[in-house]
Amino acid sequence: MRPNAALALALLVILSPVAAWAAPDEAVLAAVKAQDGPYRETLKGLVDVDTGTGDVPGLAKVEAVLRSRLEAAGLAVESRAAPAFGGNTLIGTRSGTGTRKIMLLVHYDTVFATGDAAKRPYTERDSRAYGPGVADAKGGIAMILHLMAALETLRFDRYGTLTVVFNPDEERGSRGSRDEIARVAREQDVVLSFEPSFADAGVDAVTVATKGINYASLTVKGRASHAGGAPEAGRNAVVELAHQILQLQDLGDSGKGTSLHWTVVQGGTKPNIIPEAARAEGDMRYFVPGEYDRVLTQARRIVGSHRVPDTQVSFDLARGRPPLPQNPATQALGERARAIYGELGAPLALAEIGGGTDAGYAFQPDSPAKPALLESLGIVGGHYHSADEFAVLASITPRLYLATRLVMEVSQESGR
Ligand SMILES: [Zn+2]
């Protein structure tokens, strides 16, 4: 999950009054309860190896563990190189007796440095587990491995195919794995993504929409001149940049959830020189795919109006992770998840978050109904990307129940 996903948890779509939920499926509940101890063993094994993005030896070590676990669970596994930062994307597939194609997705890299796992190995205290990446997203990896173990106990194989994708570079934007994620997702009916949920939000949630991110940049070229001797010969790029930033303040659209914030500025070289160059960087977030074009077009029109004559201004918008926009297929999966959680008497919110996840790459803008996507099926935790990152141990059973039942339910529905 990207750095500010947790902080930007916004717009909780609050629960309708809890209806009369069905009773829990006792066989599934027993099967997932039996996974609690093994889940924690798996999690410890994963957390105690450093897998910071680009830590190729650590990633290779965990990749080998994951490969053998998937193969032991009856999946045929292939590795695809993720070129940008190193490491491989693992893709495991297993066929069942049904028709529905289901993908389980999460990343195995973390934001932490090599050596952190030795300094802060997996520990459990006060009903929480701690360690680098314990929730984001190693708790999600363990969730996938142990929901498959629960399905095995239940002798359930009524899916068409079960495809597991573990990627090694999510924390750096999945540059080396995003095409692979999109390619595999395109073949699926359902994609379940296992980023963690947020204990800090006060209510357990799955995510039905994530924002996309784009990187704005604003460049001004002026003319240098001595600030004391010949200031009139200069063209002050910093003054023009300030003017442009003020003009570009209102490109957001809160009704659509679009924001653009200018976050970095640079300009000038010495106090006695009228600055020749200045630049600014901005952070754009959005839910609605068309907002990229709107912001780019409006910004380029706006920057045509200058305050300092003879300066050149350019505006650029580099695409980052795309959004998972609100859509009916995801909403329906979210409602289904709430009904399943309700069987345990537990409320579940459907959240929209300001951070982006790989669900954005799995989403197919040209066919929004397929695959149907749901995010944040991993463990409940908090303080992501900090030394205090934790996972809530009491969430293992309900979350495994949710994921296992969800796979079983979507396996058995008829195809669209
Ligand atoms: Zn993550």
mmCIF file with all atom_site columns, N, CA and C in Angstrom, residues 4 8 10-11 210-216 248-263 281-288 290-292 294-296 298-299 315 317-318 323 353-356:
data_model
loop_
_atom_site.group_PDB
_atom_site.id
_atom_site.type_symbol
_atom_site.label_atom_id
_atom_site.label_alt_id
_atom_site.label_comp_id
_atom_site.label_asym_id
_atom_site.label_entity_id
_atom_site.label_seq_id
_atom_site.pdbx_PDB_ins_code
_atom_site.Cartn_x
_atom_site.Cartn_y
_atom_site.Cartn_z
_atom_site.occupancy
_atom_site.B_iso_or_equiv
_atom_site.pdbx_formal_charge
_atom_site.auth_seq_id
_atom_site.auth_comp_id
_atom_site.auth_asym_id
_atom_site.auth_atom_id
_atom_site.pdbx_PDB_model_num
ATOM 1   N N  . ASN A 1 4   ? 0.582   7.006  2.066   1.00 0.00 ? 4   ASN A N  1
ATOM 2   C CA . ASN A 1 4   ? -0.457  7.678  2.831   1.00 0.00 ? 4   ASN A CA 1
ATOM 3   C C  . ASN A 1 4   ? -1.833  7.035  2.703   1.00 0.00 ? 4   ASN A C  1
ATOM 4   N N  . ALA A 1 8   ? -5.061  8.570  4.668   1.00 0.00 ? 8   ALA A N  1
ATOM 5   C CA . ALA A 1 8   ? -6.075  9.173  3.822   1.00 0.00 ? 8   ALA A CA 1
ATOM 6   C C  . ALA A 1 8   ? -7.357  8.365  3.768   1.00 0.00 ? 8   ALA A C  1
ATOM 7   N N  . ALA A 1 10  ? -10.704 7.726  3.843   1.00 0.00 ? 10  ALA A N  1
ATOM 8   C CA . ALA A 1 10  ? -11.704 8.796  3.791   1.00 0.00 ? 10  ALA A CA 1
ATOM 9   C C  . ALA A 1 10  ? -13.053 8.204  3.470   1.00 0.00 ? 10  ALA A C  1
ATOM 10  N N  . LEU A 1 11  ? -14.075 8.966  3.651   1.00 0.00 ? 11  LEU A N  1
ATOM 11  C CA . LEU A 1 11  ? -15.387 8.637  3.108   1.00 0.00 ? 11  LEU A CA 1
ATOM 12  C C  . LEU A 1 11  ? -15.828 7.215  3.426   1.00 0.00 ? 11  LEU A C  1
ATOM 13  N N  . THR A 1 210 ? -10.088 3.010  -4.698  1.00 0.00 ? 210 THR A N  1
ATOM 14  C CA . THR A 1 210 ? -8.793  3.591  -4.325  1.00 0.00 ? 210 THR A CA 1
ATOM 15  C C  . THR A 1 210 ? -8.486  4.694  -5.322  1.00 0.00 ? 210 THR A C  1
ATOM 16  N N  . LYS A 1 211 ? -7.788  5.715  -4.850  1.00 0.00 ? 211 LYS A N  1
ATOM 17  C CA . LYS A 1 211 ? -7.474  6.814  -5.758  1.00 0.00 ? 211 LYS A CA 1
ATOM 18  C C  . LYS A 1 211 ? -6.274  6.479  -6.623  1.00 0.00 ? 211 LYS A C  1
ATOM 19  N N  . GLY A 1 212 ? -6.291  7.031  -7.814  1.00 0.00 ? 212 GLY A N  1
ATOM 20  C CA . GLY A 1 212 ? -5.112  6.997  -8.649  1.00 0.00 ? 212 GLY A CA 1
ATOM 21  C C  . GLY A 1 212 ? -4.215  8.163  -8.271  1.00 0.00 ? 212 GLY A C  1
ATOM 22  N N  . ILE A 1 213 ? -2.958  8.098  -8.712  1.00 0.00 ? 213 ILE A N  1
ATOM 23  C CA . ILE A 1 213 ? -2.027  9.190  -8.436  1.00 0.00 ? 213 ILE A CA 1
ATOM 24  C C  . ILE A 1 213 ? -1.330  9.592  -9.726  1.00 0.00 ? 213 ILE A C  1
ATOM 25  N N  . ASN A 1 214 ? -1.193  10.901 -9.914  1.00 0.00 ? 214 ASN A N  1
ATOM 26  C CA . ASN A 1 214 ? -0.376  11.422 -11.017 1.00 0.00 ? 214 ASN A CA 1
ATOM 27  C C  . ASN A 1 214 ? 0.599   12.434 -10.445 1.00 0.00 ? 214 ASN A C  1
ATOM 28  N N  . TYR A 1 215 ? 1.717   12.617 -11.157 1.00 0.00 ? 215 TYR A N  1
ATOM 29  C CA . TYR A 1 215 ? 2.770   13.503 -10.673 1.00 0.00 ? 215 TYR A CA 1
ATOM 30  C C  . TYR A 1 215 ? 2.815   14.741 -11.559 1.00 0.00 ? 215 TYR A C  1
ATOM 31  N N  . ALA A 1 216 ? 2.455   15.882 -10.963 1.00 0.00 ? 216 ALA A N  1
ATOM 32  C CA . ALA A 1 216 ? 2.442   17.126 -11.726 1.00 0.00 ? 216 ALA A CA 1
ATOM 33  C C  . ALA A 1 216 ? 3.795   17.798 -11.627 1.00 0.00 ? 216 ALA A C  1
ATOM 34  N N  . LEU A 1 248 ? -2.909  27.878 -10.273 1.00 0.00 ? 248 LEU A N  1
ATOM 35  C CA . LEU A 1 248 ? -3.223  26.451 -10.429 1.00 0.00 ? 248 LEU A CA 1
ATOM 36  C C  . LEU A 1 248 ? -3.754  25.830 -9.133  1.00 0.00 ? 248 LEU A C  1
ATOM 37  N N  . GLN A 1 249 ? -4.166  26.682 -8.196  1.00 0.00 ? 249 GLN A N  1
ATOM 38  C CA . GLN A 1 249 ? -4.612  26.191 -6.888  1.00 0.00 ? 249 GLN A CA 1
ATOM 39  C C  . GLN A 1 249 ? -5.906  25.401 -6.954  1.00 0.00 ? 249 GLN A C  1
ATOM 40  N N  . ASP A 1 250 ? -6.749  25.737 -7.906  1.00 0.00 ? 250 ASP A N  1
ATOM 41  C CA . ASP A 1 250 ? -8.131  25.264 -7.826  1.00 0.00 ? 250 ASP A CA 1
ATOM 42  C C  . ASP A 1 250 ? -8.481  24.207 -8.870  1.00 0.00 ? 250 ASP A C  1
ATOM 43  N N  . LEU A 1 251 ? -7.503  23.410 -9.230  1.00 0.00 ? 251 LEU A N  1
ATOM 44  C CA . LEU A 1 251 ? -7.767  22.375 -10.232 1.00 0.00 ? 251 LEU A CA 1
ATOM 45  C C  . LEU A 1 251 ? -8.458  21.149 -9.646  1.00 0.00 ? 251 LEU A C  1
ATOM 46  N N  . GLY A 1 252 ? -8.459  21.033 -8.334  1.00 0.00 ? 252 GLY A N  1
ATOM 47  C CA . GLY A 1 252 ? -9.135  19.900 -7.709  1.00 0.00 ? 252 GLY A CA 1
ATOM 48  C C  . GLY A 1 252 ? -10.648 20.001 -7.903  1.00 0.00 ? 252 GLY A C  1
ATOM 49  N N  . ASP A 1 253 ? -11.330 18.919 -7.590  1.00 0.00 ? 253 ASP A N  1
ATOM 50  C CA . ASP A 1 253 ? -12.791 18.905 -7.658  1.00 0.00 ? 253 ASP A CA 1
ATOM 51  C C  . ASP A 1 253 ? -13.260 17.982 -6.534  1.00 0.00 ? 253 ASP A C  1
ATOM 52  N N  . SER A 1 254 ? -13.602 18.590 -5.404  1.00 0.00 ? 254 SER A N  1
ATOM 53  C CA . SER A 1 254 ? -13.887 17.762 -4.223  1.00 0.00 ? 254 SER A CA 1
ATOM 54  C C  . SER A 1 254 ? -15.106 16.880 -4.457  1.00 0.00 ? 254 SER A C  1
ATOM 55  N N  . GLY A 1 255 ? -16.033 17.335 -5.304  1.00 0.00 ? 255 GLY A N  1
ATOM 56  C CA . GLY A 1 255 ? -17.209 16.519 -5.603  1.00 0.00 ? 255 GLY A CA 1
ATOM 57  C C  . GLY A 1 255 ? -16.842 15.194 -6.249  1.00 0.00 ? 255 GLY A C  1
ATOM 58  N N  . LYS A 1 256 ? -15.756 15.217 -7.021  1.00 0.00 ? 256 LYS A N  1
ATOM 59  C CA . LYS A 1 256 ? -15.305 13.990 -7.691  1.00 0.00 ? 256 LYS A CA 1
ATOM 60  C C  . LYS A 1 256 ? -14.164 13.309 -6.940  1.00 0.00 ? 256 LYS A C  1
ATOM 61  N N  . GLY A 1 257 ? -13.698 13.937 -5.854  1.00 0.00 ? 257 GLY A N  1
ATOM 62  C CA . GLY A 1 257 ? -12.581 13.356 -5.113  1.00 0.00 ? 257 GLY A CA 1
ATOM 63  C C  . GLY A 1 257 ? -11.244 13.618 -5.771  1.00 0.00 ? 257 GLY A C  1
ATOM 64  N N  . THR A 1 258 ? -11.162 14.685 -6.585  1.00 0.00 ? 258 THR A N  1
ATOM 65  C CA . THR A 1 258 ? -9.887  15.006 -7.242  1.00 0.00 ? 258 THR A CA 1
ATOM 66  C C  . THR A 1 258 ? -9.167  16.086 -6.448  1.00 0.00 ? 258 THR A C  1
ATOM 67  N N  . SER A 1 259 ? -7.872  15.884 -6.212  1.00 0.00 ? 259 SER A N  1
ATOM 68  C CA . SER A 1 259 ? -7.078  16.933 -5.571  1.00 0.00 ? 259 SER A CA 1
ATOM 69  C C  . SER A 1 259 ? -5.775  17.120 -6.343  1.00 0.00 ? 259 SER A C  1
ATOM 70  N N  . LEU A 1 260 ? -5.262  18.362 -6.285  1.00 0.00 ? 260 LEU A N  1
ATOM 71  C CA . LEU A 1 260 ? -3.912  18.615 -6.798  1.00 0.00 ? 260 LEU A CA 1
ATOM 72  C C  . LEU A 1 260 ? -3.234  19.558 -5.820  1.00 0.00 ? 260 LEU A C  1
ATOM 73  N N  . HIS A 1 261 ? -2.189  19.064 -5.172  1.00 0.00 ? 261 HIS A N  1
ATOM 74  C CA . HIS A 1 261 ? -1.465  19.871 -4.184  1.00 0.00 ? 261 HIS A CA 1
ATOM 75  C C  . HIS A 1 261 ? -0.034  20.075 -4.652  1.00 0.00 ? 261 HIS A C  1
ATOM 76  N N  . TRP A 1 262 ? 0.426   21.324 -4.598  1.00 0.00 ? 262 TRP A N  1
ATOM 77  C CA . TRP A 1 262 ? 1.821   21.614 -4.913  1.00 0.00 ? 262 TRP A CA 1
ATOM 78  C C  . TRP A 1 262 ? 2.645   21.372 -3.668  1.00 0.00 ? 262 TRP A C  1
ATOM 79  N N  . THR A 1 263 ? 3.634   20.502 -3.770  1.00 0.00 ? 263 THR A N  1
ATOM 80  C CA . THR A 1 263 ? 4.303   20.014 -2.562  1.00 0.00 ? 263 THR A CA 1
ATOM 81  C C  . THR A 1 263 ? 5.801   20.276 -2.534  1.00 0.00 ? 263 THR A C  1
ATOM 82  N N  . GLU A 1 281 ? 6.698   20.663 -7.974  1.00 0.00 ? 281 GLU A N  1
ATOM 83  C CA . GLU A 1 281 ? 6.099   19.354 -8.178  1.00 0.00 ? 281 GLU A CA 1
ATOM 84  C C  . GLU A 1 281 ? 4.806   19.274 -7.384  1.00 0.00 ? 281 GLU A C  1
ATOM 85  N N  . GLY A 1 282 ? 3.869   18.543 -7.934  1.00 0.00 ? 282 GLY A N  1
ATOM 86  C CA . GLY A 1 282 ? 2.583   18.413 -7.262  1.00 0.00 ? 282 GLY A CA 1
ATOM 87  C C  . GLY A 1 282 ? 2.083   16.979 -7.273  1.00 0.00 ? 282 GLY A C  1
ATOM 88  N N  . ASP A 1 283 ? 1.141   16.714 -6.382  1.00 0.00 ? 283 ASP A N  1
ATOM 89  C CA . ASP A 1 283 ? 0.583   15.384 -6.173  1.00 0.00 ? 283 ASP A CA 1
ATOM 90  C C  . ASP A 1 283 ? -0.910  15.442 -6.514  1.00 0.00 ? 283 ASP A C  1
ATOM 91  N N  . MET A 1 284 ? -1.286  14.716 -7.546  1.00 0.00 ? 284 MET A N  1
ATOM 92  C CA . MET A 1 284 ? -2.695  14.670 -7.946  1.00 0.00 ? 284 MET A CA 1
ATOM 93  C C  . MET A 1 284 ? -3.293  13.313 -7.568  1.00 0.00 ? 284 MET A C  1
ATOM 94  N N  . ARG A 1 285 ? -4.468  13.331 -6.938  1.00 0.00 ? 285 ARG A N  1
ATOM 95  C CA . ARG A 1 285 ? -5.203  12.105 -6.596  1.00 0.00 ? 285 ARG A CA 1
ATOM 96  C C  . ARG A 1 285 ? -6.582  12.184 -7.226  1.00 0.00 ? 285 ARG A C  1
ATOM 97  N N  . TYR A 1 286 ? -7.095  11.042 -7.651  1.00 0.00 ? 286 TYR A N  1
ATOM 98  C CA . TYR A 1 286 ? -8.397  11.076 -8.325  1.00 0.00 ? 286 TYR A CA 1
ATOM 99  C C  . TYR A 1 286 ? -9.036  9.698  -8.352  1.00 0.00 ? 286 TYR A C  1
ATOM 100 N N  . PHE A 1 287 ? -10.349 9.695  -8.384  1.00 0.00 ? 287 PHE A N  1
ATOM 101 C CA . PHE A 1 287 ? -11.113 8.451  -8.544  1.00 0.00 ? 287 PHE A CA 1
ATOM 102 C C  . PHE A 1 287 ? -11.584 8.269  -9.988  1.00 0.00 ? 287 PHE A C  1
ATOM 103 N N  . VAL A 1 288 ? -11.948 9.380  -10.633 1.00 0.00 ? 288 VAL A N  1
ATOM 104 C CA . VAL A 1 288 ? -12.628 9.298  -11.934 1.00 0.00 ? 288 VAL A CA 1
ATOM 105 C C  . VAL A 1 288 ? -11.582 9.328  -13.050 1.00 0.00 ? 288 VAL A C  1
ATOM 106 N N  . GLY A 1 290 ? -11.435 10.066 -16.145 1.00 0.00 ? 290 GLY A N  1
ATOM 107 C CA . GLY A 1 290 ? -11.390 11.216 -17.045 1.00 0.00 ? 290 GLY A CA 1
ATOM 108 C C  . GLY A 1 290 ? -10.751 12.459 -16.439 1.00 0.00 ? 290 GLY A C  1
ATOM 109 N N  . GLU A 1 291 ? -10.505 12.436 -15.144 1.00 0.00 ? 291 GLU A N  1
ATOM 110 C CA . GLU A 1 291 ? -9.945  13.613 -14.492 1.00 0.00 ? 291 GLU A CA 1
ATOM 111 C C  . GLU A 1 291 ? -8.505  13.901 -14.922 1.00 0.00 ? 291 GLU A C  1
ATOM 112 N N  . TYR A 1 292 ? -7.786  12.873 -15.342 1.00 0.00 ? 292 TYR A N  1
ATOM 113 C CA . TYR A 1 292 ? -6.420  13.109 -15.833 1.00 0.00 ? 292 TYR A CA 1
ATOM 114 C C  . TYR A 1 292 ? -6.450  14.104 -16.994 1.00 0.00 ? 292 TYR A C  1
ATOM 115 N N  . ARG A 1 294 ? -8.874  16.139 -17.934 1.00 0.00 ? 294 ARG A N  1
ATOM 116 C CA . ARG A 1 294 ? -9.429  17.446 -17.577 1.00 0.00 ? 294 ARG A CA 1
ATOM 117 C C  . ARG A 1 294 ? -8.354  18.330 -16.931 1.00 0.00 ? 294 ARG A C  1
ATOM 118 N N  . VAL A 1 295 ? -7.641  17.769 -15.956 1.00 0.00 ? 295 VAL A N  1
ATOM 119 C CA . VAL A 1 295 ? -6.642  18.571 -15.242 1.00 0.00 ? 295 VAL A CA 1
ATOM 120 C C  . VAL A 1 295 ? -5.523  18.990 -16.195 1.00 0.00 ? 295 VAL A C  1
ATOM 121 N N  . LEU A 1 296 ? -5.082  18.076 -17.022 1.00 0.00 ? 296 LEU A N  1
ATOM 122 C CA . LEU A 1 296 ? -3.992  18.404 -17.954 1.00 0.00 ? 296 LEU A CA 1
ATOM 123 C C  . LEU A 1 296 ? -4.406  19.524 -18.900 1.00 0.00 ? 296 LEU A C  1
ATOM 124 N N  . GLN A 1 298 ? -6.911  21.773 -18.615 1.00 0.00 ? 298 GLN A N  1
ATOM 125 C CA . GLN A 1 298 ? -7.132  23.062 -17.948 1.00 0.00 ? 298 GLN A CA 1
ATOM 126 C C  . GLN A 1 298 ? -5.825  23.699 -17.517 1.00 0.00 ? 298 GLN A C  1
ATOM 127 N N  . ALA A 1 299 ? -4.925  22.885 -16.968 1.00 0.00 ? 299 ALA A N  1
ATOM 128 C CA . ALA A 1 299 ? -3.652  23.443 -16.479 1.00 0.00 ? 299 ALA A CA 1
ATOM 129 C C  . ALA A 1 299 ? -2.867  24.048 -17.633 1.00 0.00 ? 299 ALA A C  1
ATOM 130 N N  . PHE A 1 315 ? 3.717   22.764 -18.150 1.00 0.00 ? 315 PHE A N  1
ATOM 131 C CA . PHE A 1 315 ? 3.044   21.932 -17.149 1.00 0.00 ? 315 PHE A CA 1
ATOM 132 C C  . PHE A 1 315 ? 3.005   20.502 -17.668 1.00 0.00 ? 315 PHE A C  1
ATOM 133 N N  . LEU A 1 317 ? 2.043   16.221 -16.572 1.00 0.00 ? 317 LEU A N  1
ATOM 134 C CA . LEU A 1 317 ? 1.331   15.354 -15.645 1.00 0.00 ? 317 LEU A CA 1
ATOM 135 C C  . LEU A 1 317 ? 1.709   13.915 -15.983 1.00 0.00 ? 317 LEU A C  1
ATOM 136 N N  . ALA A 1 318 ? 2.615   13.330 -15.160 1.00 0.00 ? 318 ALA A N  1
ATOM 137 C CA . ALA A 1 318 ? 3.054   11.952 -15.410 1.00 0.00 ? 318 ALA A CA 1
ATOM 138 C C  . ALA A 1 318 ? 2.085   11.000 -14.720 1.00 0.00 ? 318 ALA A C  1
ATOM 139 N N  . PRO A 1 323 ? -6.609  4.640  -10.675 1.00 0.00 ? 323 PRO A N  1
ATOM 140 C CA . PRO A 1 323 ? -7.577  4.407  -9.598  1.00 0.00 ? 323 PRO A CA 1
ATOM 141 C C  . PRO A 1 323 ? -8.325  3.089  -9.765  1.00 0.00 ? 323 PRO A C  1
ATOM 142 N N  . ILE A 1 353 ? -10.417 4.867  -0.279  1.00 0.00 ? 353 ILE A N  1
ATOM 143 C CA . ILE A 1 353 ? -9.188  5.390  0.314   1.00 0.00 ? 353 ILE A CA 1
ATOM 144 C C  . ILE A 1 353 ? -8.422  6.273  -0.659  1.00 0.00 ? 353 ILE A C  1
ATOM 145 N N  . GLY A 1 354 ? -7.678  7.205  -0.071  1.00 0.00 ? 354 GLY A N  1
ATOM 146 C CA . GLY A 1 354 ? -6.941  8.179  -0.870  1.00 0.00 ? 354 GLY A CA 1
ATOM 147 C C  . GLY A 1 354 ? -5.647  7.643  -1.445  1.00 0.00 ? 354 GLY A C  1
ATOM 148 N N  . GLY A 1 355 ? -5.157  6.532  -0.922  1.00 0.00 ? 355 GLY A N  1
ATOM 149 C CA . GLY A 1 355 ? -3.941  5.930  -1.443  1.00 0.00 ? 355 GLY A CA 1
ATOM 150 C C  . GLY A 1 355 ? -4.269  4.975  -2.573  1.00 0.00 ? 355 GLY A C  1
ATOM 151 N N  . GLY A 1 356 ? -3.259  4.634  -3.370  1.00 0.00 ? 356 GLY A N  1
ATOM 152 C CA . GLY A 1 356 ? -3.480  3.696  -4.461  1.00 0.00 ? 356 GLY A CA 1
ATOM 153 C C  . GLY A 1 356 ? -2.933  2.321  -4.108  1.00 0.00 ? 356 GLY A C  1
#
